[in-house]
Amino acid sequence: MGMPQDNVCKVISDDMAKSYSIISKDGGDIIVQPKHLGGCGSEESVLAFGDCCDNSGQVTPSRARARSLSDTCIALSCAIQEENAKLRGENKMLRREKKELVRVVLNLQQNPKSSLNELEKELVECKRSLERARRKCQESTLLYRDLERQYVMLKVQLAEAQSGEDDQKFIAQKKKVESLVLERELLALKQKFQNTRRSLTRGKWWKRSAGIVS
């Protein structure tokens, strides 16, 4: 039983939903992948949303919370990989700007008779473009670090949620065993009471107490 698409959309914010595609696969399970990357970098990183039900088909709070955290981790992981791709693009642009500056310097050296004012204007524009690219790169780096921090925190919360579910299962199993033990003790006491009552009814108890053997 796959997760409904509406529930998947709740995991991803409106802004992130613009960057990710939600498609169905393998019997209706919902998977999500970045639109611009065509996936999270590889087929292995395409993310499937599974069930959050126990063996009886009932949704447990711990599993629902763990699934929600897991889905959020998945979305953040894709976002982090997308930011990595953006950073690589910014680095390529910086290299292009550097080549442009080198070209301007070489042009100045090879053409001393060219208009110095035009060369200076071109150099200033290249420097401005380089500064803009650096600012964008810094912003992308800060965003990447923030997403990475959130991803780590969610992984810790997911581990805690799964641990809490294991504790609940242990407590439930312990209570079940205790209940069975109490039930057996109650049956034994009931049987003992019935045996004593039958003995009293037949008059055997006072004969044994008086030392009379029939």
Tab-separated table of C-alpha atoms in Angstrom:
chain	number	residue	atom	x	y	z
A	1	MET	CA	0.000	0.000	0.000
A	2	GLY	CA	1.758	3.199	-1.183
A	3	MET	CA	1.542	6.579	0.439
A	4	PRO	CA	-1.125	8.879	-1.131
A	5	GLN	CA	0.249	11.668	-3.232
A	6	ASP	CA	-1.454	14.287	-1.011
A	7	ASN	CA	0.557	13.068	1.982
A	8	VAL	CA	3.768	13.243	-0.023
A	9	CYS	CA	3.010	16.834	-0.999
A	10	LYS	CA	2.660	17.745	2.684
A	11	VAL	CA	6.260	16.639	3.256
A	12	ILE	CA	7.612	18.989	0.596
A	13	SER	CA	7.082	22.744	0.873
A	14	ASP	CA	5.420	24.719	-1.905
A	15	ASP	CA	8.780	26.118	-3.063
A	16	MET	CA	10.411	22.686	-3.130
A	17	ALA	CA	7.408	21.193	-4.910
A	18	LYS	CA	8.196	23.468	-7.860
A	19	SER	CA	11.589	21.769	-8.170
A	20	TYR	CA	10.517	18.155	-7.689
A	21	SER	CA	8.400	15.722	-9.656
A	22	ILE	CA	6.166	13.148	-7.939
A	23	ILE	CA	5.637	9.982	-9.963
A	24	SER	CA	4.208	6.526	-9.207
A	25	LYS	CA	6.228	3.329	-9.533
A	26	ASP	CA	6.073	-0.347	-8.525
A	27	GLY	CA	2.418	-0.904	-7.793
A	28	GLY	CA	1.496	2.629	-6.812
A	29	ASP	CA	4.339	3.562	-4.422
A	30	ILE	CA	5.160	7.271	-4.679
A	31	ILE	CA	8.679	8.398	-5.589
A	32	VAL	CA	10.065	11.942	-5.890
A	33	GLN	CA	12.961	13.314	-7.938
A	34	PRO	CA	14.277	16.812	-8.830
A	35	LYS	CA	12.837	18.151	-12.066
A	36	HIS	CA	16.047	19.860	-13.196
A	37	LEU	CA	18.354	16.949	-12.421
A	38	GLY	CA	16.122	14.150	-13.682
A	39	GLY	CA	16.753	12.322	-10.416
A	40	CYS	CA	18.931	12.606	-7.326
A	41	GLY	CA	22.157	11.955	-9.176
A	42	SER	CA	21.701	8.208	-9.810
A	43	GLU	CA	19.038	5.560	-10.075
A	44	GLU	CA	19.987	4.245	-6.659
A	45	SER	CA	19.062	7.576	-5.067
A	46	VAL	CA	15.489	7.692	-6.440
A	47	LEU	CA	13.365	7.652	-3.313
A	48	ALA	CA	10.299	5.511	-2.687
A	49	PHE	CA	7.675	6.233	-0.049
A	50	GLY	CA	6.544	2.977	1.616
A	51	ASP	CA	3.946	2.035	4.202
A	52	CYS	CA	3.729	3.176	7.827
A	53	CYS	CA	1.505	0.320	9.046
A	54	ASP	CA	2.252	-2.559	11.413
A	55	ASN	CA	1.521	-6.245	10.696
A	56	SER	CA	-2.152	-5.765	11.531
A	57	GLY	CA	-2.505	-2.983	8.956
A	58	GLN	CA	-2.893	-0.262	11.611
A	59	VAL	CA	-0.869	2.965	11.370
A	60	THR	CA	1.178	3.431	14.554
A	61	PRO	CA	2.085	6.967	15.735
A	62	SER	CA	5.779	6.109	16.000
A	63	ARG	CA	5.891	4.632	12.500
A	64	ALA	CA	3.937	7.542	11.066
A	65	ARG	CA	6.349	10.008	12.689
A	66	ALA	CA	9.363	7.973	11.605
A	67	ARG	CA	8.011	7.807	8.026
A	68	SER	CA	7.373	11.561	8.012
A	69	LEU	CA	10.921	12.250	9.216
A	70	SER	CA	12.309	9.777	6.693
A	71	ASP	CA	10.403	11.437	3.840
A	72	THR	CA	11.642	14.863	4.951
A	73	CYS	CA	15.211	13.516	5.064
A	74	ILE	CA	14.720	12.215	1.547
A	75	ALA	CA	13.534	15.599	0.285
A	76	LEU	CA	16.432	17.370	2.028
A	77	SER	CA	18.913	14.871	0.603
A	78	CYS	CA	17.691	15.649	-2.920
A	79	ALA	CA	17.830	19.381	-2.167
A	80	ILE	CA	21.418	19.030	-0.929
A	81	GLN	CA	22.427	17.197	-4.103
A	82	GLU	CA	20.749	19.888	-6.182
A	83	GLU	CA	22.663	22.581	-4.267
A	84	ASN	CA	25.859	20.639	-4.984
A	85	ALA	CA	25.030	20.804	-8.685
A	86	LYS	CA	24.416	24.563	-8.381
A	87	LEU	CA	27.776	25.020	-6.647
A	88	ARG	CA	29.503	23.161	-9.458
A	89	GLY	CA	27.788	25.468	-11.933
A	90	GLU	CA	28.918	28.535	-9.969
A	91	ASN	CA	32.500	27.247	-9.965
A	92	LYS	CA	32.389	26.819	-13.741
A	93	MET	CA	31.119	30.381	-14.112
A	94	LEU	CA	33.935	31.683	-11.899
A	95	ARG	CA	36.469	29.887	-14.072
A	96	ARG	CA	34.923	31.461	-17.169
A	97	GLU	CA	35.152	34.916	-15.568
A	98	LYS	CA	38.797	34.273	-14.725
A	99	LYS	CA	39.519	33.336	-18.336
A	100	GLU	CA	37.774	36.532	-19.444
A	101	LEU	CA	39.997	38.625	-17.185
A	102	VAL	CA	43.080	36.879	-18.552
A	103	ARG	CA	41.849	37.566	-22.081
A	104	VAL	CA	41.450	41.259	-21.286
A	105	VAL	CA	44.974	41.452	-19.873
A	106	LEU	CA	46.433	39.675	-22.901
A	107	ASN	CA	44.480	41.951	-25.223
A	108	LEU	CA	45.883	44.960	-23.414
A	109	GLN	CA	49.413	43.628	-23.772
A	110	GLN	CA	49.021	42.700	-27.447
A	111	ASN	CA	47.183	45.875	-28.490
A	112	PRO	CA	48.851	48.819	-26.726
A	113	LYS	CA	47.336	51.206	-29.249
A	114	SER	CA	43.741	50.181	-28.398
A	115	SER	CA	41.530	52.519	-26.511
A	116	LEU	CA	42.534	52.296	-22.857
A	117	ASN	CA	39.130	53.537	-21.716
A	118	GLU	CA	37.304	50.696	-23.467
A	119	LEU	CA	39.645	48.144	-21.968
A	120	GLU	CA	39.173	49.625	-18.515
A	121	LYS	CA	35.392	49.527	-18.886
A	122	GLU	CA	35.526	45.910	-19.979
A	123	LEU	CA	37.765	45.056	-17.049
A	124	VAL	CA	35.426	46.784	-14.578
A	125	GLU	CA	32.424	44.910	-15.978
A	126	CYS	CA	34.274	41.619	-15.709
A	127	LYS	CA	35.152	42.377	-12.092
A	128	ARG	CA	31.515	43.175	-11.325
A	129	SER	CA	30.371	39.945	-12.913
A	130	LEU	CA	32.978	38.058	-10.935
A	131	GLU	CA	31.829	39.684	-7.686
A	132	ARG	CA	28.191	38.804	-8.408
A	133	ALA	CA	29.175	35.222	-9.120
A	134	ARG	CA	31.129	35.044	-5.859
A	135	ARG	CA	28.172	36.362	-3.867
A	136	LYS	CA	25.868	33.781	-5.417
A	137	CYS	CA	28.405	31.082	-4.679
A	138	GLN	CA	28.614	32.170	-1.027
A	139	GLU	CA	24.817	32.210	-0.720
A	140	SER	CA	24.597	28.734	-2.216
A	141	THR	CA	27.294	27.498	0.163
A	142	LEU	CA	25.452	28.869	3.209
A	143	LEU	CA	22.185	27.330	2.029
A	144	TYR	CA	23.914	24.011	1.432
A	145	ARG	CA	25.373	23.999	4.951
A	146	ASP	CA	21.982	24.835	6.466
A	147	LEU	CA	20.287	22.040	4.521
A	148	GLU	CA	23.023	19.632	5.545
A	149	ARG	CA	22.571	20.599	9.219
A	150	GLN	CA	18.796	20.063	8.991
A	151	TYR	CA	19.381	16.720	7.293
A	152	VAL	CA	21.649	15.513	10.113
A	153	MET	CA	19.161	16.672	12.768
A	154	LEU	CA	16.311	14.852	11.036
A	155	LYS	CA	18.371	11.668	10.808
A	156	VAL	CA	18.917	11.845	14.589
A	157	GLN	CA	15.187	12.415	15.182
A	158	LEU	CA	14.375	9.511	12.882
A	159	ALA	CA	16.679	7.216	14.850
A	160	GLU	CA	15.044	8.355	18.100
A	161	ALA	CA	11.559	7.742	16.689
A	162	GLN	CA	12.491	4.230	15.579
A	163	SER	CA	14.074	3.536	18.972
A	164	GLY	CA	10.883	4.736	20.694
A	165	GLU	CA	8.831	2.359	18.575
A	166	ASP	CA	11.078	-0.555	19.599
A	167	ASP	CA	10.636	0.414	23.265
A	168	GLN	CA	6.853	0.457	22.852
A	169	LYS	CA	6.925	-3.007	21.286
A	170	PHE	CA	9.032	-4.329	24.187
A	171	ILE	CA	6.669	-2.838	26.786
A	172	ALA	CA	3.615	-4.247	24.989
A	173	GLN	CA	5.209	-7.701	24.824
A	174	LYS	CA	6.161	-7.528	28.512
A	175	LYS	CA	2.607	-6.581	29.510
A	176	LYS	CA	1.249	-9.436	27.411
A	177	VAL	CA	3.505	-11.950	29.184
A	178	GLU	CA	2.573	-10.561	32.597
A	179	SER	CA	-1.106	-10.817	31.686
A	180	LEU	CA	-0.699	-14.472	30.709
A	181	VAL	CA	1.110	-15.257	33.981
A	182	LEU	CA	-1.632	-13.584	36.030
A	183	GLU	CA	-4.290	-15.432	34.070
A	184	ARG	CA	-2.610	-18.774	34.777
A	185	GLU	CA	-2.283	-17.964	38.475
A	186	LEU	CA	-5.952	-17.013	38.600
A	187	LEU	CA	-6.950	-20.300	36.957
A	188	ALA	CA	-4.796	-22.228	39.443
A	189	LEU	CA	-6.408	-20.433	42.395
A	190	LYS	CA	-9.844	-21.057	40.944
A	191	GLN	CA	-9.086	-24.758	40.529
A	192	LYS	CA	-7.740	-24.952	44.077
A	193	PHE	CA	-10.863	-23.248	45.415
A	194	GLN	CA	-13.126	-25.655	43.540
A	195	ASN	CA	-11.185	-28.667	44.854
A	196	THR	CA	-11.407	-27.383	48.428
A	197	ARG	CA	-15.112	-26.732	48.045
A	198	ARG	CA	-15.730	-30.263	46.754
A	199	SER	CA	-13.747	-31.724	49.640
A	200	LEU	CA	-15.810	-29.784	52.176
A	201	THR	CA	-19.048	-30.821	50.508
A	202	ARG	CA	-18.172	-34.517	50.685
A	203	GLY	CA	-17.229	-34.324	54.379
A	204	LYS	CA	-13.649	-35.427	53.813
A	205	TRP	CA	-12.019	-32.371	55.282
A	206	TRP	CA	-13.245	-32.814	58.901
A	207	LYS	CA	-12.483	-36.561	58.798
A	208	ARG	CA	-8.871	-35.922	57.796
A	209	SER	CA	-8.511	-33.216	60.425
A	210	ALA	CA	-9.817	-35.635	63.131
A	211	GLY	CA	-7.505	-38.430	62.002
A	212	ILE	CA	-10.369	-40.633	60.823
A	213	VAL	CA	-9.523	-42.819	57.857
A	214	SER	CA	-12.457	-44.137	55.886
